[in-house]
mmCIF file of N, CA and C in Angstrom:
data_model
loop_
_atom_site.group_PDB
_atom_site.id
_atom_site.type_symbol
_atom_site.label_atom_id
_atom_site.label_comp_id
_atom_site.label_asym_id
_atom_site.label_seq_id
_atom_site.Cartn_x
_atom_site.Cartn_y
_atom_site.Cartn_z
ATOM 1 N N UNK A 12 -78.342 39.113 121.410
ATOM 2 C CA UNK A 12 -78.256 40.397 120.734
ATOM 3 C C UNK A 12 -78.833 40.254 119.328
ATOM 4 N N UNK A 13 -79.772 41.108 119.484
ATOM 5 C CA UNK A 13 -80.149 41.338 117.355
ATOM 6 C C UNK A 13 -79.048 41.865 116.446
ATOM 7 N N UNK A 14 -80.207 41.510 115.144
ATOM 8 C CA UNK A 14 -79.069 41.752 114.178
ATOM 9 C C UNK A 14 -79.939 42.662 113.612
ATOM 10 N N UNK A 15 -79.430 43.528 112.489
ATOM 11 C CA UNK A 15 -79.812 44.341 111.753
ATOM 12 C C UNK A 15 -81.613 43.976 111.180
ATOM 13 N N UNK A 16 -80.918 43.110 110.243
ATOM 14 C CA UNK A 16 -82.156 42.320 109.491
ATOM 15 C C UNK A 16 -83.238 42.041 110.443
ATOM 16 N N UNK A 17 -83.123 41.939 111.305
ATOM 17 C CA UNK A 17 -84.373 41.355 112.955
ATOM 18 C C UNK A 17 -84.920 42.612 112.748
ATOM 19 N N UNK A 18 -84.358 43.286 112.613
ATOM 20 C CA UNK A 18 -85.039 45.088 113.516
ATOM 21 C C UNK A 18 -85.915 45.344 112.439
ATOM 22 N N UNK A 19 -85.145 45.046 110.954
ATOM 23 C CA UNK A 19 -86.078 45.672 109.771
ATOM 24 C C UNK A 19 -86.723 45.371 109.226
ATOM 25 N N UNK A 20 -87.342 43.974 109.425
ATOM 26 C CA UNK A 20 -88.031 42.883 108.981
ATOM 27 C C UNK A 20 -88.663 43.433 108.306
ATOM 28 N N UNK A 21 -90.006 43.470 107.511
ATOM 29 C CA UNK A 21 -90.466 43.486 106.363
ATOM 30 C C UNK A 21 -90.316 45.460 105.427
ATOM 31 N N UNK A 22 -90.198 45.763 106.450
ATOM 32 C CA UNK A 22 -90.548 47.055 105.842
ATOM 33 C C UNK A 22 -88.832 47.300 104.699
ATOM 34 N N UNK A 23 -88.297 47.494 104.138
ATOM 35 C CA UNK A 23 -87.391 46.803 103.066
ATOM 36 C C UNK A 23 -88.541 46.845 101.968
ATOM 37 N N UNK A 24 -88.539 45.227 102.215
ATOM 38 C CA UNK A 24 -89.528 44.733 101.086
ATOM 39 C C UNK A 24 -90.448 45.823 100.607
ATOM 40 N N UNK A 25 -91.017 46.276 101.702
ATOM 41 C CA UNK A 25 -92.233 47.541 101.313
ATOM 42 C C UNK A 25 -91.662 48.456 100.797
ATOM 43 N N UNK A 26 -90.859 49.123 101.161
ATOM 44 C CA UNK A 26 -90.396 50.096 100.297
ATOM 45 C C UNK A 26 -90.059 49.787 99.169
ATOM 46 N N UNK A 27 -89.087 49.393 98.593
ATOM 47 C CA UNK A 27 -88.575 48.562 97.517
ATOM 48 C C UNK A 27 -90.090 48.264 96.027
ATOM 49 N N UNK A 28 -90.453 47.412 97.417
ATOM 50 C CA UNK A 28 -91.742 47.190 96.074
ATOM 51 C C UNK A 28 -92.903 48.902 96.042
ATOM 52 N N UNK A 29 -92.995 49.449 97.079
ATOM 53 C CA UNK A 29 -93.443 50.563 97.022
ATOM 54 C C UNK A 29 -92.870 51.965 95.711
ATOM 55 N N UNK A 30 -91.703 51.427 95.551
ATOM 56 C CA UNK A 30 -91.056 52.423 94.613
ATOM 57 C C UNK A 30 -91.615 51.959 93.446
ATOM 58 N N UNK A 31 -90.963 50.364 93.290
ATOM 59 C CA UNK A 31 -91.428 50.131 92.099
ATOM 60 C C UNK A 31 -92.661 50.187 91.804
ATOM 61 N N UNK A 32 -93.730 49.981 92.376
ATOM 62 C CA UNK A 32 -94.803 50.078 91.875
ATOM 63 C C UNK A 32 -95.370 51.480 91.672
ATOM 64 N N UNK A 33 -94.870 52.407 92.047
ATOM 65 C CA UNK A 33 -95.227 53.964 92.009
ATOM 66 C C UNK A 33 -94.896 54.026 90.891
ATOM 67 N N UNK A 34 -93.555 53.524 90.462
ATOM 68 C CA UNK A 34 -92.733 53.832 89.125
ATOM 69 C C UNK A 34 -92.974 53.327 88.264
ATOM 70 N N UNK A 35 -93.923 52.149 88.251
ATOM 71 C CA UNK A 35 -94.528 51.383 87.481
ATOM 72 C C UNK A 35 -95.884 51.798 87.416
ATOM 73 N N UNK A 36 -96.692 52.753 88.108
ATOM 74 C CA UNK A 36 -98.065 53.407 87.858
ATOM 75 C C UNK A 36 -97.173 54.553 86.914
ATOM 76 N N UNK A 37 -96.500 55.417 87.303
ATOM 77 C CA UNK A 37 -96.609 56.271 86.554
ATOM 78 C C UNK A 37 -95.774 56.255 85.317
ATOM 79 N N UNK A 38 -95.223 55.428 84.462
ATOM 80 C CA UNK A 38 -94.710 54.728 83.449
ATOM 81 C C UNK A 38 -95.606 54.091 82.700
ATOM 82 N N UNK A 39 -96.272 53.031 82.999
ATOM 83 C CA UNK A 39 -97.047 52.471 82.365
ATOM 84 C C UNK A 39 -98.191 51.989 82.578
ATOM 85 N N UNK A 40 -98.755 51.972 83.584
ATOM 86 C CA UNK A 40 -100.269 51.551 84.089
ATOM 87 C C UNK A 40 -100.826 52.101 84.965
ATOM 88 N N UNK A 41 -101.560 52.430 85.191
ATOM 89 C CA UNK A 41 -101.540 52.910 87.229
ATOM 90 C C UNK A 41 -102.431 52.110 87.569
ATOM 91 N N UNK A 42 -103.486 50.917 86.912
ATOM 92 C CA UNK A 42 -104.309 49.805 87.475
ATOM 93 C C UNK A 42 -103.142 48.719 87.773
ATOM 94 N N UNK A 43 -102.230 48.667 87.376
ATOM 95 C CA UNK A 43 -100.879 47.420 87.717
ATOM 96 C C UNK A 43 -100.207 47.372 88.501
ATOM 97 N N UNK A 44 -99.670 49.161 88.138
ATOM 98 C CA UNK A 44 -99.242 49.512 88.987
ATOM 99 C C UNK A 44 -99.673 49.624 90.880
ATOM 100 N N UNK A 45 -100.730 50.038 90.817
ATOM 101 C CA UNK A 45 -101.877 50.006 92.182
ATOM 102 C C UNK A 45 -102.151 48.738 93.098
ATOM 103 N N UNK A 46 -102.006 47.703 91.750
ATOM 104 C CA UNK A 46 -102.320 46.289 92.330
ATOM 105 C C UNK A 46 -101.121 45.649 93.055
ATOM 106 N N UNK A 47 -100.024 46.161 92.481
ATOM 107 C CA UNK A 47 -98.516 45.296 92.336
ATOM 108 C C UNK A 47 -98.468 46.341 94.164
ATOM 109 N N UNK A 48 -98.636 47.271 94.008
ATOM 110 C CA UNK A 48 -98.486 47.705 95.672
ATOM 111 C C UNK A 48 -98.714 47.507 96.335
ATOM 112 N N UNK A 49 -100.312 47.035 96.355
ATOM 113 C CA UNK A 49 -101.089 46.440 96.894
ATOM 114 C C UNK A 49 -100.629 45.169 97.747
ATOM 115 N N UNK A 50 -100.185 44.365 96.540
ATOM 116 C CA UNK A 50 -99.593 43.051 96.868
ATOM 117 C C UNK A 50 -98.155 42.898 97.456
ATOM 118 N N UNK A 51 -97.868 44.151 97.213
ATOM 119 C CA UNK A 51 -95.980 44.170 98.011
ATOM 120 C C UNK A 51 -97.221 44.562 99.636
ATOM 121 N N UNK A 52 -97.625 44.913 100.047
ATOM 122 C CA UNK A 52 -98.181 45.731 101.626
ATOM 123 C C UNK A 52 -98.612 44.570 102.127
ATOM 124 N N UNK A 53 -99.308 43.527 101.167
ATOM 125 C CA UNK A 53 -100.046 42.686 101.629
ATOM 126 C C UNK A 53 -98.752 41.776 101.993
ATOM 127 N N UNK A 54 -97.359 40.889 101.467
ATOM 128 C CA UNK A 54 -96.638 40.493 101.828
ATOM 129 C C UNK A 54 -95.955 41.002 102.496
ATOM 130 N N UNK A 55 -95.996 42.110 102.943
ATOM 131 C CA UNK A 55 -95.356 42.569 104.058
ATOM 132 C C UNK A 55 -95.778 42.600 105.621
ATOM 133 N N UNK A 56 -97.294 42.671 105.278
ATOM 134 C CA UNK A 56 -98.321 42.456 106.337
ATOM 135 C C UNK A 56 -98.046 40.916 107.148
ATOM 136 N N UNK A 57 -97.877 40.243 106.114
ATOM 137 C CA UNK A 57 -97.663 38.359 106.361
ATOM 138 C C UNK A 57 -96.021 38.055 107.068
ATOM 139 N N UNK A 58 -95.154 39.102 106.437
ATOM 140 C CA UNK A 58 -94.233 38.586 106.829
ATOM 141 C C UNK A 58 -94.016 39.397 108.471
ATOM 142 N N UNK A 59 -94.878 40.494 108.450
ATOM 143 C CA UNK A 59 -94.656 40.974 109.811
ATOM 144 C C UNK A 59 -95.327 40.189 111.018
ATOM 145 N N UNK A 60 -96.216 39.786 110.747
ATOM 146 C CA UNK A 60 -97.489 38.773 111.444
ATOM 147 C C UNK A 60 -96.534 37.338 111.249
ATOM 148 N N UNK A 61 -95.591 36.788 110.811
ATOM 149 C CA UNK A 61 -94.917 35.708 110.759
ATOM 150 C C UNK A 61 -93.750 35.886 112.310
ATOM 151 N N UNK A 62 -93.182 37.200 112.308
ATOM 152 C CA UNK A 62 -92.254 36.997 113.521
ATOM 153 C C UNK A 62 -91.493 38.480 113.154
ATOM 154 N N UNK A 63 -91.118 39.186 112.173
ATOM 155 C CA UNK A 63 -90.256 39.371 111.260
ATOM 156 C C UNK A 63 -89.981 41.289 112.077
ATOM 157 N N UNK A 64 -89.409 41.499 112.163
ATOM 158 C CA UNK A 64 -89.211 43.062 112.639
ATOM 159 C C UNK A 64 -89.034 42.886 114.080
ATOM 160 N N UNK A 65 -88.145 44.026 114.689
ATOM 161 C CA UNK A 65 -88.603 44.278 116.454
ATOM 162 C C UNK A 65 -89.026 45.720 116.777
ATOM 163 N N UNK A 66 -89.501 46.199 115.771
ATOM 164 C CA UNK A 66 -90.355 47.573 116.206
ATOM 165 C C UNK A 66 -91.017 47.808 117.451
ATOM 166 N N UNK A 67 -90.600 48.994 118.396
ATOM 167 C CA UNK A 67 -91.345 48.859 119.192
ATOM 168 C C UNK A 67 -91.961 49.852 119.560
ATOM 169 N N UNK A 68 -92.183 50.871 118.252
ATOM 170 C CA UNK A 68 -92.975 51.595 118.346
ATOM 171 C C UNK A 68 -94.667 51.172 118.479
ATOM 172 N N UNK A 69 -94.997 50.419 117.400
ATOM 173 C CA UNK A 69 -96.276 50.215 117.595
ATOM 174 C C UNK A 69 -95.915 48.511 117.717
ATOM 175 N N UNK A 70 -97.490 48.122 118.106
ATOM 176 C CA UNK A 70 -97.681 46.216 117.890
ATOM 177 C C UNK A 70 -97.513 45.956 116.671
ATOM 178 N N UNK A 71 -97.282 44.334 116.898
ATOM 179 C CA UNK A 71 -97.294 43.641 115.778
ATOM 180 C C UNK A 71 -98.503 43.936 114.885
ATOM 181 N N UNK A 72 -99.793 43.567 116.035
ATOM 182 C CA UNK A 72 -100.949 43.587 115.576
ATOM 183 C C UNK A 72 -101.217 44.589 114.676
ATOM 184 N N UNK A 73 -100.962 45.545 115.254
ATOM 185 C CA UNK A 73 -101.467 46.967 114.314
ATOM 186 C C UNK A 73 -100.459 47.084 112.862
ATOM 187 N N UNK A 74 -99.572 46.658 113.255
ATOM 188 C CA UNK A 74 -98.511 47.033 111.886
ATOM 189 C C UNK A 74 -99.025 46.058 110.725
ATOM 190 N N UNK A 75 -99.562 44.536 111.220
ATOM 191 C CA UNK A 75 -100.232 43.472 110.487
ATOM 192 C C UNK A 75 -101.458 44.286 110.004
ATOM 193 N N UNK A 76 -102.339 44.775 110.601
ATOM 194 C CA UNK A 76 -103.688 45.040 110.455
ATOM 195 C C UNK A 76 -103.748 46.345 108.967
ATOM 196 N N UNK A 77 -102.568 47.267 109.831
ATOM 197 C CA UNK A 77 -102.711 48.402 109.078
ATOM 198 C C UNK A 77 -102.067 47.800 107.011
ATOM 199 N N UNK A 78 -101.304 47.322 107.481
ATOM 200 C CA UNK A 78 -100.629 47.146 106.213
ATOM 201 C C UNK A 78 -101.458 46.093 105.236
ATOM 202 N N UNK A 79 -102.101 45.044 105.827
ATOM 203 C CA UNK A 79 -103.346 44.136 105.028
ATOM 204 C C UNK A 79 -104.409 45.178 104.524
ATOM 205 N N UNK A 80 -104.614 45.719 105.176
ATOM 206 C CA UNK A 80 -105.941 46.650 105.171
ATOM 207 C C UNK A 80 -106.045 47.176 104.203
ATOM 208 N N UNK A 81 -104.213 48.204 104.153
ATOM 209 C CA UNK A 81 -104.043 49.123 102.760
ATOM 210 C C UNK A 81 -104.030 48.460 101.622
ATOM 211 N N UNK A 82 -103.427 47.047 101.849
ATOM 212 C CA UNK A 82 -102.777 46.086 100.797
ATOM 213 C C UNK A 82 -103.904 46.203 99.350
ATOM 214 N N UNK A 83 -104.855 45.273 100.732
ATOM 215 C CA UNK A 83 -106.287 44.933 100.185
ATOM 216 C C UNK A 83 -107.253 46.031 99.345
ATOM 217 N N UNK A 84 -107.424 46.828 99.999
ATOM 218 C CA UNK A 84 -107.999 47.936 99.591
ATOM 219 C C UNK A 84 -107.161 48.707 98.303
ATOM 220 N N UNK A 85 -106.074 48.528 98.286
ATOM 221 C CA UNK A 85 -105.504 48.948 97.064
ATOM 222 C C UNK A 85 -105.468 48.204 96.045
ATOM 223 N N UNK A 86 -105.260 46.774 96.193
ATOM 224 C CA UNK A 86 -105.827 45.909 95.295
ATOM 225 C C UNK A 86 -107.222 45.950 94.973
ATOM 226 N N UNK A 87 -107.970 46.107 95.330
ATOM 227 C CA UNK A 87 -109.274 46.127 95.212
ATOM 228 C C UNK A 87 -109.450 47.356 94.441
ATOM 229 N N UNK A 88 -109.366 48.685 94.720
ATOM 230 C CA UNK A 88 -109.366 49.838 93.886
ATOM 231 C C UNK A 88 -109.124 49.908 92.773
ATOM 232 N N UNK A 89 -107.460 48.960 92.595
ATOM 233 C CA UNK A 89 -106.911 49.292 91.512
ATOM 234 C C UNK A 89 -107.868 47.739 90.508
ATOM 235 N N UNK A 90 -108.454 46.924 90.938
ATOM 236 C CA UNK A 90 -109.333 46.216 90.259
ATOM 237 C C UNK A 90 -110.394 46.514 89.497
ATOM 238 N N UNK A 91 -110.982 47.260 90.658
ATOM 239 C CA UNK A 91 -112.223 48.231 90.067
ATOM 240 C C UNK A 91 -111.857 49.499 89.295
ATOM 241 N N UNK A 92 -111.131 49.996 89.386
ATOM 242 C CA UNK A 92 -110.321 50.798 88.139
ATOM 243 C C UNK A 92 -110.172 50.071 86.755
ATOM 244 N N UNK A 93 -109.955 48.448 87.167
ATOM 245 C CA UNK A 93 -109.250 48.104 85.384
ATOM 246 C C UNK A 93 -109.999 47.347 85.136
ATOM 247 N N UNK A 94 -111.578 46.798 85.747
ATOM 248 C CA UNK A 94 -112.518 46.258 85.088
ATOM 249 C C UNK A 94 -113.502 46.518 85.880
ATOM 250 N N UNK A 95 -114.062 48.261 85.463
ATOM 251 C CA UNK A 95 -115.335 48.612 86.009
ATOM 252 C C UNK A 95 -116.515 47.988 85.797
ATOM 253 N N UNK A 96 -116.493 46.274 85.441
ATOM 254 C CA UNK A 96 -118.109 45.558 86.187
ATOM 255 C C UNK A 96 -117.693 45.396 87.020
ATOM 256 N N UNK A 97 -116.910 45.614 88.053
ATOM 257 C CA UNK A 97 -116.787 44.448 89.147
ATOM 258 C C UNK A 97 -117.134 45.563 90.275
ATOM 259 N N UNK A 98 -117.595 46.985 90.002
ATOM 260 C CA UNK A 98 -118.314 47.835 90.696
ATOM 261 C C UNK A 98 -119.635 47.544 90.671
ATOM 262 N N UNK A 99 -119.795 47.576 92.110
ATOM 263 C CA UNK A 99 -121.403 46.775 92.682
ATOM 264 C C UNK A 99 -122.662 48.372 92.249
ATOM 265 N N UNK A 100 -123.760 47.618 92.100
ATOM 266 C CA UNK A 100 -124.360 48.649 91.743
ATOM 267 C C UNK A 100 -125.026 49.675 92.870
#
């Protein structure tokens, strides 16, 4: 029999850091803020792709894929937001 924590595996973390970092764009940065979200999606991506949740709505795969994807891409945005050379020409 599962336990709680099995079922909810990473998504917690995501939220959690999802707040804060919203609350932390719109307080004081929104390039820090953007990145710091980024990087909560992206550890969440890892810890779901590790074993972590029993969702059975969608796959692992996709829940890994989707959540790196955003991670990345939000890190990346919020990069090119806070040091526009690193926009390709």
């Amino acid at each position: 029999m599962s336990t709680t924590e099995d079922r909810w595996g990473p998504y917690p973390l995501v939220l959690v850091g999802a707040v804060l970092g919203v609350t932390f764009a719109v307080l004081f940065d929104v390039e820090w803020g953007g990145f710091s979200l980024g990087v909560v999606m992206t550890l969440g991506a890892m810890f779901r792709l590790t074993g972590g949740g029993l969702l059975a709505v969608r796959t692992r795969t996709t829940d890994t894929v989707t959540l790196a994807a955003f991670g990345v891409a939000l890190m990346a945005g919020s990069l090119v937001l806070q040091y526009p050379s690193l926009m390709p020409l």
